[in-house]
GROMACS .gro file of C-alpha atoms in nm:
model
  252
    1MET     CA    1  -0.592  -1.209   0.981
    2LYS     CA    2  -0.912  -1.088   1.142
    3LYS     CA    3  -1.023  -1.280   1.446
    4GLU     CA    4  -1.346  -1.470   1.395
    5LEU     CA    5  -1.629  -1.306   1.581
    6GLU     CA    6  -1.819  -1.532   1.814
    7LYS     CA    7  -2.159  -1.624   1.681
    8ARG     CA    8  -2.447  -1.559   1.919
    9GLU     CA    9  -2.767  -1.757   1.944
   10TYR     CA   10  -3.003  -1.573   1.715
   11LYS     CA   11  -3.378  -1.547   1.708
   12HIS     CA   12  -3.401  -1.331   1.396
   13LYS     CA   13  -3.230  -1.372   1.060
   14VAL     CA   14  -3.172  -0.996   1.055
   15ASN     CA   15  -3.185  -0.782   1.369
   16VAL     CA   16  -3.126  -0.408   1.331
   17VAL     CA   17  -3.136  -0.189   1.642
   18GLY     CA   18  -3.108   0.192   1.654
   19LEU     CA   19  -2.942   0.230   1.314
   20HIS     CA   20  -2.818   0.581   1.235
   21LYS     CA   21  -2.616   0.687   0.933
   22TYR     CA   22  -2.459   1.027   0.868
   23PHE     CA   23  -2.275   1.138   0.556
   24ASP     CA   24  -2.080   1.431   0.702
   25ASP     CA   25  -2.358   1.656   0.840
   26LEU     CA   26  -2.638   1.489   0.647
   27GLN     CA   27  -2.832   1.239   0.857
   28VAL     CA   28  -2.978   0.975   0.624
   29LEU     CA   29  -3.095   0.713   0.878
   30LYS     CA   30  -3.248   0.831   1.204
   31GLY     CA   31  -3.279   0.529   1.431
   32VAL     CA   32  -3.410   0.234   1.230
   33ASP     CA   33  -3.515  -0.088   1.405
   34LEU     CA   34  -3.606  -0.396   1.203
   35GLN     CA   35  -3.623  -0.771   1.252
   36VAL     CA   36  -3.655  -1.016   0.964
   37GLU     CA   37  -3.743  -1.379   1.029
   38GLU     CA   38  -3.612  -1.682   0.843
   39GLY     CA   39  -3.801  -1.732   0.516
   40GLU     CA   40  -3.968  -1.389   0.538
   41VAL     CA   41  -3.991  -1.157   0.236
   42VAL     CA   42  -3.972  -0.793   0.342
   43CYS     CA   43  -4.023  -0.519   0.081
   44VAL     CA   44  -3.905  -0.165   0.159
   45ILE     CA   45  -4.087   0.113  -0.024
   46GLY     CA   46  -4.076   0.492   0.001
   47PRO     CA   47  -3.986   0.811  -0.185
   48SER     CA   48  -3.640   0.881  -0.329
   49GLY     CA   49  -3.403   1.005  -0.062
   50SER     CA   50  -3.584   0.828   0.221
   51GLY     CA   51  -3.279   0.618   0.314
   52LYS     CA   52  -3.394   0.284   0.170
   53SER     CA   53  -3.079   0.200  -0.028
   54THR     CA   54  -2.849   0.330   0.247
   55PHE     CA   55  -3.033   0.107   0.493
   56LEU     CA   56  -2.983  -0.198   0.270
   57ARG     CA   57  -2.615  -0.115   0.217
   58CYS     CA   58  -2.565  -0.089   0.594
   59LEU     CA   59  -2.691  -0.447   0.631
   60ASN     CA   60  -2.383  -0.591   0.464
   61LEU     CA   61  -2.148  -0.307   0.554
   62LEU     CA   62  -2.119  -0.153   0.207
   63GLU     CA   63  -2.193   0.153   0.419
   64VAL     CA   64  -2.067   0.160   0.778
   65PRO     CA   65  -2.341   0.257   1.027
   66THR     CA   66  -2.265   0.566   1.236
   67LYS     CA   67  -2.450   0.422   1.534
   68GLY     CA   68  -2.658   0.113   1.620
   69THR     CA   69  -2.612  -0.258   1.556
   70VAL     CA   70  -2.676  -0.480   1.256
   71GLU     CA   71  -2.690  -0.850   1.335
   72ILE     CA   72  -2.720  -1.116   1.064
   73ASP     CA   73  -2.742  -1.487   1.142
   74GLY     CA   74  -2.622  -1.410   1.496
   75TYR     CA   75  -2.313  -1.214   1.387
   76VAL     CA   76  -2.289  -0.842   1.467
   77VAL     CA   77  -2.185  -0.723   1.123
   78ASN     CA   78  -2.056  -0.383   1.235
   79ASP     CA   79  -1.848  -0.518   1.525
   80LYS     CA   80  -1.483  -0.428   1.456
   81LYS     CA   81  -1.384  -0.793   1.510
   82ALA     CA   82  -1.636  -0.923   1.256
   83ASN     CA   83  -1.497  -1.104   0.953
   84ILE     CA   84  -1.727  -0.923   0.714
   85ASN     CA   85  -1.608  -1.114   0.406
   86LYS     CA   86  -1.704  -1.441   0.575
   87ILE     CA   87  -2.045  -1.303   0.676
   88ARG     CA   88  -2.105  -1.167   0.324
   89GLU     CA   89  -2.064  -1.517   0.181
   90ASN     CA   90  -2.412  -1.589   0.323
   91ILE     CA   91  -2.566  -1.270   0.184
   92GLY     CA   92  -2.654  -1.246  -0.186
   93MET     CA   93  -2.675  -0.887  -0.309
   94VAL     CA   94  -2.834  -0.769  -0.634
   95PHE     CA   95  -2.800  -0.403  -0.735
   96GLN     CA   96  -2.974  -0.164  -0.976
   97GLN     CA   97  -2.676  -0.190  -1.210
   98PHE     CA   98  -2.587  -0.545  -1.301
   99ASN     CA   99  -2.212  -0.517  -1.222
  100LEU     CA  100  -2.122  -0.818  -1.437
  101PHE     CA  101  -1.762  -0.861  -1.549
  102PRO     CA  102  -1.776  -0.754  -1.917
  103ASN     CA  103  -1.471  -0.962  -2.017
  104MET     CA  104  -1.614  -1.290  -1.883
  105THR     CA  105  -1.885  -1.511  -2.026
  106VAL     CA  106  -2.212  -1.543  -1.838
  107LYS     CA  107  -2.107  -1.885  -1.704
  108LYS     CA  108  -1.766  -1.756  -1.588
  109ASN     CA  109  -1.934  -1.459  -1.413
  110ILE     CA  110  -2.134  -1.705  -1.204
  111MET     CA  111  -1.840  -1.940  -1.141
  112PHE     CA  112  -1.597  -1.668  -1.038
  113ALA     CA  113  -1.674  -1.617  -0.665
  114PRO     CA  114  -1.716  -1.985  -0.564
  115VAL     CA  115  -1.388  -2.076  -0.736
  116ASP     CA  116  -1.198  -1.763  -0.625
  117LEU     CA  117  -1.303  -1.817  -0.261
  118LYS     CA  118  -1.222  -2.189  -0.290
  119LYS     CA  119  -1.580  -2.289  -0.207
  120MET     CA  120  -1.601  -2.515  -0.512
  121THR     CA  121  -1.377  -2.678  -0.769
  122LYS     CA  122  -1.406  -2.546  -1.125
  123ALA     CA  123  -1.610  -2.852  -1.221
  124GLN     CA  124  -1.851  -2.806  -0.927
  125ALA     CA  125  -1.885  -2.434  -0.998
  126GLU     CA  126  -1.957  -2.501  -1.366
  127GLU     CA  127  -2.228  -2.752  -1.275
  128LYS     CA  128  -2.376  -2.505  -1.026
  129ALA     CA  129  -2.363  -2.221  -1.282
  130MET     CA  130  -2.548  -2.427  -1.542
  131SER     CA  131  -2.815  -2.531  -1.294
  132LEU     CA  132  -2.864  -2.166  -1.186
  133LEU     CA  133  -2.882  -2.050  -1.548
  134LYS     CA  134  -3.152  -2.309  -1.605
  135ARG     CA  135  -3.334  -2.178  -1.299
  136VAL     CA  136  -3.336  -1.821  -1.438
  137GLY     CA  137  -3.420  -1.940  -1.791
  138LEU     CA  138  -3.086  -1.856  -1.952
  139GLU     CA  139  -2.899  -2.184  -1.997
  140ASP     CA  140  -2.867  -2.112  -2.371
  141LYS     CA  141  -2.669  -1.793  -2.288
  142ALA     CA  142  -2.389  -1.962  -2.086
  143ASP     CA  143  -2.118  -1.870  -2.337
  144ALA     CA  144  -2.249  -1.524  -2.424
  145TYR     CA  145  -2.089  -1.206  -2.291
  146PRO     CA  146  -2.290  -0.952  -2.088
  147LYS     CA  147  -2.298  -0.696  -2.372
  148GLN     CA  148  -2.479  -0.953  -2.590
  149LEU     CA  149  -2.769  -0.971  -2.340
  150SER     CA  150  -3.067  -0.746  -2.277
  151GLY     CA  151  -3.089  -0.560  -1.946
  152GLY     CA  152  -3.343  -0.807  -1.811
  153GLN     CA  153  -3.121  -1.101  -1.903
  154GLN     CA  154  -2.819  -0.937  -1.740
  155GLN     CA  155  -3.013  -0.883  -1.419
  156ARG     CA  156  -3.122  -1.248  -1.419
  157VAL     CA  157  -2.755  -1.347  -1.455
  158ALA     CA  158  -2.672  -1.113  -1.164
  159ILE     CA  159  -2.933  -1.296  -0.953
  160ALA     CA  160  -2.786  -1.633  -1.055
  161ARG     CA  161  -2.439  -1.506  -0.963
  162ALA     CA  162  -2.563  -1.396  -0.620
  163LEU     CA  163  -2.716  -1.743  -0.567
  164ALA     CA  164  -2.393  -1.922  -0.662
  165MET     CA  165  -2.258  -1.894  -0.307
  166ASN     CA  166  -2.573  -2.060  -0.161
  167PRO     CA  167  -2.663  -1.753   0.047
  168ASP     CA  168  -2.904  -1.764   0.342
  169ILE     CA  169  -3.040  -1.419   0.262
  170MET     CA  170  -3.092  -1.230  -0.064
  171MET     CA  171  -3.094  -0.850  -0.069
  172PHE     CA  172  -3.218  -0.657  -0.371
  173ASP     CA  173  -3.163  -0.284  -0.419
  174GLU     CA  174  -3.417  -0.159  -0.676
  175PRO     CA  175  -3.335  -0.453  -0.905
  176THR     CA  176  -3.570  -0.342  -1.184
  177SER     CA  177  -3.521   0.035  -1.183
  178ALA     CA  178  -3.257   0.035  -1.461
  179LEU     CA  179  -3.469  -0.186  -1.689
  180ASP     CA  180  -3.703  -0.105  -1.974
  181PRO     CA  181  -4.063  -0.171  -1.865
  182GLU     CA  182  -4.101  -0.483  -2.084
  183MET     CA  183  -3.801  -0.646  -1.912
  184VAL     CA  184  -3.919  -0.589  -1.555
  185GLY     CA  185  -4.155  -0.889  -1.552
  186GLU     CA  186  -3.886  -1.145  -1.633
  187VAL     CA  187  -3.674  -1.034  -1.335
  188LEU     CA  188  -3.969  -1.015  -1.096
  189SER     CA  189  -4.079  -1.367  -1.193
  190VAL     CA  190  -3.736  -1.505  -1.091
  191MET     CA  191  -3.766  -1.318  -0.759
  192LYS     CA  192  -4.120  -1.450  -0.705
  193GLU     CA  193  -3.996  -1.804  -0.756
  194LEU     CA  194  -3.716  -1.749  -0.503
  195ALA     CA  195  -3.969  -1.620  -0.251
  196ALA     CA  196  -4.194  -1.921  -0.313
  197GLN     CA  197  -3.899  -2.150  -0.237
  198GLY     CA  198  -3.860  -1.994   0.108
  199MET     CA  199  -3.559  -1.766   0.056
  200THR     CA  200  -3.525  -1.489   0.317
  201MET     CA  201  -3.539  -1.166   0.115
  202VAL     CA  202  -3.508  -0.794   0.183
  203VAL     CA  203  -3.613  -0.602  -0.128
  204VAL     CA  204  -3.594  -0.226  -0.179
  205THR     CA  205  -3.837  -0.169  -0.464
  206HIS     CA  206  -4.070   0.078  -0.631
  207GLU     CA  207  -4.269  -0.215  -0.780
  208THR     CA  208  -4.575  -0.191  -0.558
  209GLY     CA  209  -4.748  -0.476  -0.745
  210PHE     CA  210  -4.458  -0.708  -0.662
  211ALA     CA  211  -4.461  -0.597  -0.297
  212ARG     CA  212  -4.835  -0.654  -0.280
  213ASP     CA  213  -4.812  -1.004  -0.432
  214VAL     CA  214  -4.495  -1.140  -0.275
  215ALA     CA  215  -4.408  -0.961   0.050
  216ASP     CA  216  -4.493  -1.103   0.390
  217ARG     CA  217  -4.435  -0.753   0.524
  218VAL     CA  218  -4.407  -0.409   0.367
  219ILE     CA  219  -4.197  -0.135   0.528
  220PHE     CA  220  -4.269   0.226   0.433
  221MET     CA  221  -3.968   0.455   0.486
  222ALA     CA  222  -3.956   0.833   0.459
  223ASP     CA  223  -3.704   1.091   0.584
  224GLY     CA  224  -3.472   0.829   0.736
  225TYR     CA  225  -3.739   0.658   0.949
  226ILE     CA  226  -3.963   0.356   0.922
  227VAL     CA  227  -4.294   0.540   0.920
  228GLU     CA  228  -4.517   0.234   0.905
  229GLN     CA  229  -4.499  -0.140   0.848
  230GLY     CA  230  -4.749  -0.420   0.811
  231THR     CA  231  -4.886  -0.682   0.575
  232PRO     CA  232  -4.933  -0.574   0.211
  233GLU     CA  233  -5.307  -0.557   0.280
  234GLU     CA  234  -5.255  -0.323   0.579
  235ILE     CA  235  -5.011  -0.092   0.399
  236PHE     CA  236  -5.171  -0.074   0.054
  237THR     CA  237  -5.539  -0.097   0.145
  238ASN     CA  238  -5.557   0.055   0.489
  239PRO     CA  239  -5.249   0.267   0.573
  240LYS     CA  240  -5.268   0.445   0.908
  241GLU     CA  241  -5.009   0.721   0.868
  242GLU     CA  242  -5.073   1.037   0.668
  243ARG     CA  243  -4.724   1.023   0.513
  244THR     CA  244  -4.790   0.669   0.384
  245LYS     CA  245  -5.126   0.774   0.239
  246GLU     CA  246  -4.964   1.070   0.056
  247PHE     CA  247  -4.695   0.847  -0.096
  248LEU     CA  248  -4.937   0.575  -0.207
  249LYS     CA  249  -5.166   0.833  -0.366
  250CYS     CA  250  -4.875   0.924  -0.598
  251VAL     CA  251  -4.767   0.570  -0.687
  252LEU     CA  252  -5.081   0.355  -0.699
   0.00000   0.00000   0.00000
């Protein structure tokens, strides 16, 4: 049984200091520092291969940082004594691929973690699942199986599933990149609503329109660094760094 790590007083919801990540000889993150405040929506943009997804995966230890510290809600996630499973209960994660259990109905997919981790009774989890399906506009699909849903619907179920544990923070790794263009809007509208309700969110995305509309702060990453960060207005309308300008010229 892992010893519980002592929780420190925390000023930031997420506090990343000097984060480096190597895969063998390849250095993917080269000293990233980032603080995210409670209720803040931070969008991370940048070219493929810039380290965005690796950075996000380091935040909940899906990748183990080579050097540096990642602190979430006052817990140092990459401390050897950290009970990472306990910490992850407060972090909702949504991936490019929906990762739903194909042999379970939509409702059972959402109920699974709260029941399995003994956070809720079956009856409580079912009530929660139905209320989350209503929230993402899919209550009529409760008894359907993932293969019977469109990509956009599956991703909305994946968001509902991530919300089932009542997380403090939601992390999204390119949540619309596997979707057909006409399905992107339905997923982004659920994310916009979450942001409007005050959820702390870190979103790796190539949807610059979403970042412009919803983010409190936009981070531009390239070559394993944070090159520039600021409000959407500062980054999209008046970027200071040449590398940011080059990237935006290609995507806007």
